[in-house]
Coordinates of C-alpha atoms (C1' of nucleotides) in Angstrom, one line a residue:
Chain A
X214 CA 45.9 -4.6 12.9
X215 CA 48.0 -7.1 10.9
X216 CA 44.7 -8.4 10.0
X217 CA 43.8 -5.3 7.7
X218 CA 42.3 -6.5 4.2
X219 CA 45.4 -6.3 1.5
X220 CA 44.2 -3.8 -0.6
X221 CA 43.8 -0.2 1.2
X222 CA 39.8 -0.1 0.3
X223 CA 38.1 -0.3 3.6
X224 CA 35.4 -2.7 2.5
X225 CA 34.9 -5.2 -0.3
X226 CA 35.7 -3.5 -3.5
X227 CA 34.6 -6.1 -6.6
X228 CA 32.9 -8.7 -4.9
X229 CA 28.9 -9.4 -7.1
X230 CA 28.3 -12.3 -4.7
X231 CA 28.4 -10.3 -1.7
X232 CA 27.2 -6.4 -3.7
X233 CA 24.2 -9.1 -4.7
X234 CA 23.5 -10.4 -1.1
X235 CA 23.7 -6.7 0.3
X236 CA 21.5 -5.3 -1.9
X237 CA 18.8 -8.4 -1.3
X238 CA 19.3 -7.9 2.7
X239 CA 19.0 -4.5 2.4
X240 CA 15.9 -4.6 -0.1
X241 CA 14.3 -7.5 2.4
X242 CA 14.4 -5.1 5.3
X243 CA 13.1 -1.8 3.4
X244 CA 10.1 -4.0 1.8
X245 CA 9.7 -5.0 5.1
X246 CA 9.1 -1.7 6.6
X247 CA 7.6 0.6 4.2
X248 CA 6.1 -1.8 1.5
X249 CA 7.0 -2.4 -2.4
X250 CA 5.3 1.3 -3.5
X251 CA 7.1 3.7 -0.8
X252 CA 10.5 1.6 -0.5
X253 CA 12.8 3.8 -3.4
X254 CA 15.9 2.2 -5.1
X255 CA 17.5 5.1 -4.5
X256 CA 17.1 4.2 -0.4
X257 CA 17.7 0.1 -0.8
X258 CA 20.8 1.3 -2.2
X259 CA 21.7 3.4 0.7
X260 CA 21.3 1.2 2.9
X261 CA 23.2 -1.2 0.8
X262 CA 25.8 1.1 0.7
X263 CA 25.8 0.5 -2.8
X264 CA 25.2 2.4 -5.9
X265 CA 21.6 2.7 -7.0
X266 CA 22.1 1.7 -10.9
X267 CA 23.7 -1.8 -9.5
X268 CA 20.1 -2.6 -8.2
X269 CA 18.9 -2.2 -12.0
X270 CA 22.1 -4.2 -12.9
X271 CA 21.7 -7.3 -11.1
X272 CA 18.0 -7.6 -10.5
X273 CA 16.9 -5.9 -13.7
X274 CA 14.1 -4.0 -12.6
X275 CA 12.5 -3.5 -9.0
X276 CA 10.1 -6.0 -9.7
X277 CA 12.4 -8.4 -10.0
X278 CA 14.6 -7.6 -6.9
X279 CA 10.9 -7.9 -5.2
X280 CA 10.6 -10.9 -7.0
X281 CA 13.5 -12.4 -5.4
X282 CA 13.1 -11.3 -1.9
X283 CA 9.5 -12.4 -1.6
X284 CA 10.8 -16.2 -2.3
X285 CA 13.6 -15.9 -0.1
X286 CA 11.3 -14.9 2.6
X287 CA 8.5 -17.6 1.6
X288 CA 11.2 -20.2 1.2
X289 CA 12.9 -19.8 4.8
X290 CA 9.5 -19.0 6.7
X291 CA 8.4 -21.3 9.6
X292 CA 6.8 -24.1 8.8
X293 CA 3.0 -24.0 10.8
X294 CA 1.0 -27.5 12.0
X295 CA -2.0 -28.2 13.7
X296 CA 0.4 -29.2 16.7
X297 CA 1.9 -25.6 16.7
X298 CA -1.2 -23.5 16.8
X299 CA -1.2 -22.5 20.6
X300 CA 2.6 -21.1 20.0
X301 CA 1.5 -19.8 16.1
X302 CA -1.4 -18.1 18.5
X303 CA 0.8 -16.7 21.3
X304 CA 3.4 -15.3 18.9
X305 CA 0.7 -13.5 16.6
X306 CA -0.5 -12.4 19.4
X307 CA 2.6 -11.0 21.7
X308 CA 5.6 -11.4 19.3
X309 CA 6.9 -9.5 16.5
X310 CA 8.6 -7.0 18.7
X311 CA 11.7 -8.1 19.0
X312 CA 14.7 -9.5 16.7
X313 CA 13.5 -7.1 13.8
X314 CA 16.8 -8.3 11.8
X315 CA 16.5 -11.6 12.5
X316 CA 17.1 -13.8 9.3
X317 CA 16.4 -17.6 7.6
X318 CA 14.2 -20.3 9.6
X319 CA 14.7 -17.9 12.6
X320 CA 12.1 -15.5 11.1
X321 CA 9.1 -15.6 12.3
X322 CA 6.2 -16.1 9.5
X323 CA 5.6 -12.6 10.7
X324 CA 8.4 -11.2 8.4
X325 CA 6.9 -13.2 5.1
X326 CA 3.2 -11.8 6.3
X327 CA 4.6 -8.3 7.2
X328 CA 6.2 -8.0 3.9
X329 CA 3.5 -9.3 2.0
X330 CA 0.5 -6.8 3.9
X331 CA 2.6 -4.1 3.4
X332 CA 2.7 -4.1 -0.6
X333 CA -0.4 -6.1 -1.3
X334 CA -2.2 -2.4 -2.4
X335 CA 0.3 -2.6 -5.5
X336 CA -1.8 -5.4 -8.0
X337 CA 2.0 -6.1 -9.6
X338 CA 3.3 -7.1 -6.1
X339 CA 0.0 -8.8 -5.3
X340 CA 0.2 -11.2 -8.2
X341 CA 4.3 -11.6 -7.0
X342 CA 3.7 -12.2 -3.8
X343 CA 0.4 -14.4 -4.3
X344 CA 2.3 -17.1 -6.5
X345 CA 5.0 -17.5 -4.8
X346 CA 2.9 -18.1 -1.4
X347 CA 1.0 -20.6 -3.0
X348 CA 4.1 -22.3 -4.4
X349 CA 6.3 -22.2 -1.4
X350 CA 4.2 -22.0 1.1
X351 CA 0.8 -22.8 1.2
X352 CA 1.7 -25.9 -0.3
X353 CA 3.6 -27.2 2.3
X354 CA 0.6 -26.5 4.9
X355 CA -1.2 -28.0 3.3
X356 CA 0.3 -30.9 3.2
X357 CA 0.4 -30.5 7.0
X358 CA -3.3 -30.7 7.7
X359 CA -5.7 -33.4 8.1
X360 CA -9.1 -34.3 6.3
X361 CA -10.0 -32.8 3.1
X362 CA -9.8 -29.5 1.6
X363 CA -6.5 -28.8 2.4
X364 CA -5.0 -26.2 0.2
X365 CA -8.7 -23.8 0.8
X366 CA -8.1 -24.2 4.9
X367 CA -4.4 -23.4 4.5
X368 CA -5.4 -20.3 2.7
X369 CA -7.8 -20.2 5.4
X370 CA -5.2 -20.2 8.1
X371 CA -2.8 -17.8 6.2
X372 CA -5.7 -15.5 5.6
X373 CA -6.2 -15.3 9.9
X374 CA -2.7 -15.1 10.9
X375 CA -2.3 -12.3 8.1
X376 CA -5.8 -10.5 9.3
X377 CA -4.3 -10.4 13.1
X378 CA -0.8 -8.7 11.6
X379 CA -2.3 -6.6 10.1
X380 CA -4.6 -5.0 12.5
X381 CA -1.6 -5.2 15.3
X382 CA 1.0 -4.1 13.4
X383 CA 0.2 -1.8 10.8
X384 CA -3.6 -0.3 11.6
X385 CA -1.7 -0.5 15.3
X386 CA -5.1 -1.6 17.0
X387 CA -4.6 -1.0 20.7
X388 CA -7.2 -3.7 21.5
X389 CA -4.5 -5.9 20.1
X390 CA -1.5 -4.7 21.7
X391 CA -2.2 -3.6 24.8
X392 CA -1.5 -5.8 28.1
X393 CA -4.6 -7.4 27.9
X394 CA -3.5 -9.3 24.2
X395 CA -2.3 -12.5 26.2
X396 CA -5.9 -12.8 27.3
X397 CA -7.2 -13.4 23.8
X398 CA -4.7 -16.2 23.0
X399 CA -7.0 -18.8 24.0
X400 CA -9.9 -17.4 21.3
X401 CA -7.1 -17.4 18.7
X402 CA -6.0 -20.7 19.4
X403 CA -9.5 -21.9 19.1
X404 CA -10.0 -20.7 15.7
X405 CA -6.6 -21.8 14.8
X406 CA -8.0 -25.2 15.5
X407 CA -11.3 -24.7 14.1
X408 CA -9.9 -24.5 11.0
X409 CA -6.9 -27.0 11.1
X410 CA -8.4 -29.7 12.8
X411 CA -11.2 -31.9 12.1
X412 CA -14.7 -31.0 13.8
X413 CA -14.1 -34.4 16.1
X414 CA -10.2 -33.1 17.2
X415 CA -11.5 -29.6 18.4
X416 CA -11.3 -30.5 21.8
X417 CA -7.9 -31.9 21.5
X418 CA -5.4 -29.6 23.8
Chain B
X190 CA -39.0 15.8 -19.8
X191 CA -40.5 18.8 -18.3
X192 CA -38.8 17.8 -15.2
X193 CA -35.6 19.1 -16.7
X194 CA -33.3 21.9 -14.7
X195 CA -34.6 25.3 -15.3
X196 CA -30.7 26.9 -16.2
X197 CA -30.1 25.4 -19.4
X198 CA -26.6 24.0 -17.7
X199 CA -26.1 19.7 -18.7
X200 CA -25.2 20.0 -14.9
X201 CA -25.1 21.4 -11.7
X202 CA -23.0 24.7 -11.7
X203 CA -22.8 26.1 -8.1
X204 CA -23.7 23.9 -5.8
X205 CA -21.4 23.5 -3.1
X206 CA -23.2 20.6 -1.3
X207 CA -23.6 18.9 -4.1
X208 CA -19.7 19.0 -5.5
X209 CA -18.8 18.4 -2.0
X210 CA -21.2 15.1 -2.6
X211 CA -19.4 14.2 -5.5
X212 CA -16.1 14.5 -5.1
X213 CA -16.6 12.3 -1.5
X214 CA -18.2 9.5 -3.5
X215 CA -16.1 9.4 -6.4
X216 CA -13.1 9.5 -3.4
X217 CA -14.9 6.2 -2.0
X218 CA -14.7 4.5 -4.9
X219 CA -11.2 5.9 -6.1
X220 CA -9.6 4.7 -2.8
X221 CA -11.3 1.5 -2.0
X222 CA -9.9 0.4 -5.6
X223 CA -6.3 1.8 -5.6
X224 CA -5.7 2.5 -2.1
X225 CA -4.8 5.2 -0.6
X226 CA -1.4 5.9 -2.3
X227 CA -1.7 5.5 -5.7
X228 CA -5.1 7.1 -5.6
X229 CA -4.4 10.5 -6.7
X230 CA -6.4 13.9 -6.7
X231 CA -6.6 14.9 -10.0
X232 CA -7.8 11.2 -11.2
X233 CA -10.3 11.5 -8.1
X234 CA -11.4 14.9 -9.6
X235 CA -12.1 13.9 -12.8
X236 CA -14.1 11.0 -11.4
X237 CA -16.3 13.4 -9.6
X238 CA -16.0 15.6 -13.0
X239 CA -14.5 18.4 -10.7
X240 CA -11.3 21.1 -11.0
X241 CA -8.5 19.1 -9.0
X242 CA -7.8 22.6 -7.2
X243 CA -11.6 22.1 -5.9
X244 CA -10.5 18.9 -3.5
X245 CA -8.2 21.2 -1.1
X246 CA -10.1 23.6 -1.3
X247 CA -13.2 21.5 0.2
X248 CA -11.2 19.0 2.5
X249 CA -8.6 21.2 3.1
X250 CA -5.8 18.0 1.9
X251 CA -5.6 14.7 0.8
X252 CA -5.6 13.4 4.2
X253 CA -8.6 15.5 5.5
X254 CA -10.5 14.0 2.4
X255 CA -9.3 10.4 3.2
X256 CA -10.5 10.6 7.0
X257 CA -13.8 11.9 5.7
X258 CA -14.3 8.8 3.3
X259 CA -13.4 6.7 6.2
X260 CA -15.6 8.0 8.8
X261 CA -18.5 8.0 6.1
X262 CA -18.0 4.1 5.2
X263 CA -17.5 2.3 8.6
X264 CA -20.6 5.2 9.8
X265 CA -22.5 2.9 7.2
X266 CA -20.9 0.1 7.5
X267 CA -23.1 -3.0 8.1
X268 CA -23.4 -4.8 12.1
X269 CA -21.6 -8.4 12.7
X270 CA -23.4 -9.8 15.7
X271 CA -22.7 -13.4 16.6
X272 CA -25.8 -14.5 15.6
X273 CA -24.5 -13.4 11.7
X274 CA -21.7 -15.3 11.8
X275 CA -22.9 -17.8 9.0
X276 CA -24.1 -15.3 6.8
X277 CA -20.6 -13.3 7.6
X278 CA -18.6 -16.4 6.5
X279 CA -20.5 -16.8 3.6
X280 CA -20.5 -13.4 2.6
X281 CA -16.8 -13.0 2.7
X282 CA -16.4 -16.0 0.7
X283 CA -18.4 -16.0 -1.9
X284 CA -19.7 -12.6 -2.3
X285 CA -18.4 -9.0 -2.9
X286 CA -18.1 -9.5 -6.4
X287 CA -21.7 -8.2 -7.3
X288 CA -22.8 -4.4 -6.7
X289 CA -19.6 -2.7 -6.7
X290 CA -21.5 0.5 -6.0
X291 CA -23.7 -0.5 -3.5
X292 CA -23.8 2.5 -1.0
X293 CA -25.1 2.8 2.5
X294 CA -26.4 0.0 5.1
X295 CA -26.1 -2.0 1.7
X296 CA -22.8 -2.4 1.3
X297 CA -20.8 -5.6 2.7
X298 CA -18.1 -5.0 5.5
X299 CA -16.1 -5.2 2.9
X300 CA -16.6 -1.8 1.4
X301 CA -14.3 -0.7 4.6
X302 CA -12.5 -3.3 4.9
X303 CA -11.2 -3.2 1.3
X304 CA -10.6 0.6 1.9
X305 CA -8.9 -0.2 5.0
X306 CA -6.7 -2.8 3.3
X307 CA -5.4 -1.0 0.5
X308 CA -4.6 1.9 2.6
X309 CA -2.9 0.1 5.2
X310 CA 0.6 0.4 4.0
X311 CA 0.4 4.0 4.2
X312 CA 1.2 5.0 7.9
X313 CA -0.6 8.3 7.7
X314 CA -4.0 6.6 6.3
X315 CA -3.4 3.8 8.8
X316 CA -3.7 6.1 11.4
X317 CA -6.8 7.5 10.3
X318 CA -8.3 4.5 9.6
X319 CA -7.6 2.8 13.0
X320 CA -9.5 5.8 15.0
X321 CA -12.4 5.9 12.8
X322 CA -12.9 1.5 13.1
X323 CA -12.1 1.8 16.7
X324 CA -14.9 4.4 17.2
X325 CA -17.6 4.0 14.9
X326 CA -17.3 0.1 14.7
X327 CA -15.1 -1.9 17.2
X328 CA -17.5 -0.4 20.1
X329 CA -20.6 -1.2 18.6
X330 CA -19.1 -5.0 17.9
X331 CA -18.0 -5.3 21.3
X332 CA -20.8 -3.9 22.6
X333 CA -22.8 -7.3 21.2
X334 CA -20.4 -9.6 21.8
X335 CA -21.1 -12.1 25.3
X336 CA -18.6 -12.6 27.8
X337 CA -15.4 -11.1 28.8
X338 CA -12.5 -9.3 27.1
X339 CA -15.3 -8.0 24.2
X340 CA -12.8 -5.2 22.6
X341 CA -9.9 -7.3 22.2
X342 CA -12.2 -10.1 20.7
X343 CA -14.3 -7.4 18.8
X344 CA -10.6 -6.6 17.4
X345 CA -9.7 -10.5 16.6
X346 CA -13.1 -10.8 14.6
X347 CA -12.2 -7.7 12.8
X348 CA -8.7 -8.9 12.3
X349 CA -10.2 -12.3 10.8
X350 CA -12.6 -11.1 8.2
X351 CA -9.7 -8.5 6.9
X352 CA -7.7 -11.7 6.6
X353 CA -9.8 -13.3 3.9
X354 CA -10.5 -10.0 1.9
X355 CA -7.0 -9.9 1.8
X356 CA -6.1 -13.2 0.6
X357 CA -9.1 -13.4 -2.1
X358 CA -9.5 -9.7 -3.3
X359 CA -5.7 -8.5 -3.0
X360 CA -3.7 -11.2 -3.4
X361 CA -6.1 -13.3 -5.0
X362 CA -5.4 -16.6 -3.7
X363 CA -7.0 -18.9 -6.0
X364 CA -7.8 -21.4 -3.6
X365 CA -10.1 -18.7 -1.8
X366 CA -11.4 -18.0 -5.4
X367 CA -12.4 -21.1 -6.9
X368 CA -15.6 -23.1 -6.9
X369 CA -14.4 -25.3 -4.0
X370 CA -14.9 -21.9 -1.8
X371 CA -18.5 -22.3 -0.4
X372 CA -16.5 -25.5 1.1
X373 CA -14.7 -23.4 3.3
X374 CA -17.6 -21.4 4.9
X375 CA -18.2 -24.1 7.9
X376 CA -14.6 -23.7 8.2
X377 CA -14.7 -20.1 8.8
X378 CA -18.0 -19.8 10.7
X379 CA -16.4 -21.8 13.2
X380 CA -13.4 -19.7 13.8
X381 CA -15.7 -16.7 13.9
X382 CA -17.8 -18.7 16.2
X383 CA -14.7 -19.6 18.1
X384 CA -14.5 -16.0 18.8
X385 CA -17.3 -14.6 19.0
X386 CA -19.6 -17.0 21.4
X387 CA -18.3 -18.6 24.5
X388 CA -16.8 -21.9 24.8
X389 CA -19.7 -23.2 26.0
X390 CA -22.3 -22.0 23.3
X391 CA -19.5 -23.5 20.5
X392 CA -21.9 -26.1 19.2
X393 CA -25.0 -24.2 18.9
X394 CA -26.1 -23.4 15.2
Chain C
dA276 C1' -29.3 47.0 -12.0
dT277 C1' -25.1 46.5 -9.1
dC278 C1' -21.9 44.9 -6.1
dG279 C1' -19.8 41.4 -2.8
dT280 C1' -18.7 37.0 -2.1
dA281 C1' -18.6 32.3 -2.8
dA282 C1' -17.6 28.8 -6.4
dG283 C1' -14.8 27.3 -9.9
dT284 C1' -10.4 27.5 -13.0
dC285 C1' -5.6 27.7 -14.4
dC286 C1' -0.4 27.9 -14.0
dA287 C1' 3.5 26.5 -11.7
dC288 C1' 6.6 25.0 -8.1
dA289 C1' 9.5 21.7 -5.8
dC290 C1' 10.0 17.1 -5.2
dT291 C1' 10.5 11.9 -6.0
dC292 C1' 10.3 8.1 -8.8
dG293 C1' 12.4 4.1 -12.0
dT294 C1' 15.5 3.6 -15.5
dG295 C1' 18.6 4.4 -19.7
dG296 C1' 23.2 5.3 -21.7
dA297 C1' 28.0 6.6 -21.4
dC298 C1' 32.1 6.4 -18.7
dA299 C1' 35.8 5.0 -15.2
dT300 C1' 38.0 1.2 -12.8
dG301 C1' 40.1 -3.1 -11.0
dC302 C1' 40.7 -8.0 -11.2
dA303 C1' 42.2 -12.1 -13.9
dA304 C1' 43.9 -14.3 -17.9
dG305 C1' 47.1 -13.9 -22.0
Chain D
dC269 C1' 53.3 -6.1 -18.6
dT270 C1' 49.2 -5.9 -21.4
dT271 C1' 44.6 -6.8 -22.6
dG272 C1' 39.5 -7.9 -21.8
dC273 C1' 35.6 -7.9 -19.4
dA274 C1' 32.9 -7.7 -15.5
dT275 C1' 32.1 -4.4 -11.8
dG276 C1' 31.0 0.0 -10.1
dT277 C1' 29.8 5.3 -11.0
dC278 C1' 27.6 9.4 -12.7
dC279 C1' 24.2 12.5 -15.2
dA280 C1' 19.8 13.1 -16.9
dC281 C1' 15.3 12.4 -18.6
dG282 C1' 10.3 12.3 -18.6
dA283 C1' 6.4 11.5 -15.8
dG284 C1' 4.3 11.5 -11.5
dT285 C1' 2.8 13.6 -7.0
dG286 C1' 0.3 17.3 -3.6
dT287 C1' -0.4 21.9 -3.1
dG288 C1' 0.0 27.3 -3.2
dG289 C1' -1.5 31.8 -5.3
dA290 C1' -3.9 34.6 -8.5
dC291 C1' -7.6 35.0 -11.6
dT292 C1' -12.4 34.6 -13.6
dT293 C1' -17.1 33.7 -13.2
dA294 C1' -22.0 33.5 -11.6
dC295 C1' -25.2 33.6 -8.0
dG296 C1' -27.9 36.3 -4.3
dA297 C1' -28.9 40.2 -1.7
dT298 C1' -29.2 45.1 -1.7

DNA sequence: ATCGTAAGTCCACACTCGTGGACATGCAAG
DNA sequence: CTTGCATGTCCACGAGTGTGGACTTACGAT
């Protein structure tokens, strides 16, 4: 009890790093969830537990806090090789349940991709979310893969990974999330490969 | 000339079939481009050159219109057997810019698919849309696919070729827009290949 | 020619959205 | 202690949305 902050306010009273970080945490996980058009200020706020005119305040406009939260979650997303494609498969295909609130390099690239399908119908949040994939991260897998290219089967391989999320997650295709999903691993995997290896490696386990 | 309307009306004036016809089409079109969201009734009326009031009255509400449009596009929507798979690749990568209003057995997968992508972020509409591909379109896929597990690779196939309509037409990654694109279509055929044939019919062309 | 009914029209409600400007407050420097 | 400025708070506006109810019109059958 002798531990109590100073002042009598129960939580941090004038503190803009930590109002800041709240209000991006807060606006990563509501993005996350309903998308850039149906996620309000007004409920980022509450969730915040902050006042909804400090959103305007710091970030300037909701595009900009967007802004912001898609490069965080671009900048800290795993990082996907050709080596990594059975486990990229498996957790597409059977992960994404659990550790919603899981944050950083811990996130899976499901939480980029889930943030990303669910506001891609809004053109403004498209052309957001669209440079700052190709600047943080499709640039990096690209990097990653063999043969030529490169950046096209990168988009390639975001474009397949994205496609499975979004038919598991938010059309909610029972096909894809019933018991039977491990059993389709293997097909996944293959096109993985098919795309991020050369033609000679496909056989490569 | 003389083929003109008898009433001296510039258009129809009561005919329910064919205001029912209109305001469906101009729905299509209204939702494929802005989604289902930010597509709203009265712009959707005035595309079909109808009273707003009109639309509930017909479909009853916004959703009963939507799952209407739906069932009507993957209804018409065109057959991906594993034969197609090279024409499908090179479809979705280089085409769906031409014929915007191309209605029918005519239009591209991507007529739905675009639909279905825009309206995704909406959980309502993604309900909809989920029932209507799994019943007018999954089966039939699975139904041609060889092999085992046919519904849950009907779905991956599905999930794929959402994938790059999302990339290139929503986000509109410029790597999957350029003029290196037709590059990329062995790439892709492969992966579709990788799921749709069995391992052991992987090199036949 | 007349009347019933379907087809089409208009007004308005309750609600949510992002954002602007004016005001109160507490921490840190003088 | 006093002052200055960043930090946090509140009210309100105008523009959207989907939809309900009451009204007017024209077509088709009597």
């Amino acid at each position: 009890m002798s531990q109590d902050a100073p002042p009598p306010a129960p939580a941090r009273r004038r503190d803009s790093a930590a109002t800041r970080a709240a209000i991006l945490s807060a606006a990563r996980e509501t993005f996350t969830q309903r998308g850039y058009d149906a996620a309000g200020l007004r409920e980022i706020a509450h969730a915040a537990e902050v006042d909804t005119r400090l959103i305007s305040r710091y970030f300037g406009s909701k595009e900009g806090l967007f802004a912001e939260v898609v490069d965080l979650a671009y900048e800290k997303s795993m990082m996907m090789t050709p080596e990594h494609n059975a486990q990229a498969a498996r957790t597409l295909l059977t992960g994404g349940h659990e550790a919603p609130g899981a944050t950083g390099a811990d996130a899976a690239p499901a939480e980029g991709l889930l943030l990303t399908l669910r506001s891609a119908s809004n053109p403004r949040a498209a052309a957001i979310m669209r440079e700052s994939i190709e600047r943080n991260y499709q640039q990096r897998l690209a990097d990653a893969l063999p043969g030529t290219d490169t950046e096209g089967r990168a988009a390639l391989l975001i474009a397949i990974c994205a496609g499975v999320l979004l038919n598991r997650h938010l059309l909610g295709h029972t096909a894809l999330d019933g018991p039977d999903t491990e059993r389709l691993i293997p097909y996944l995997h293959a096109a993985l490969d098919a795309v991020a290896k050369m033609p000679e490696q496909q056989g490569d386990r």
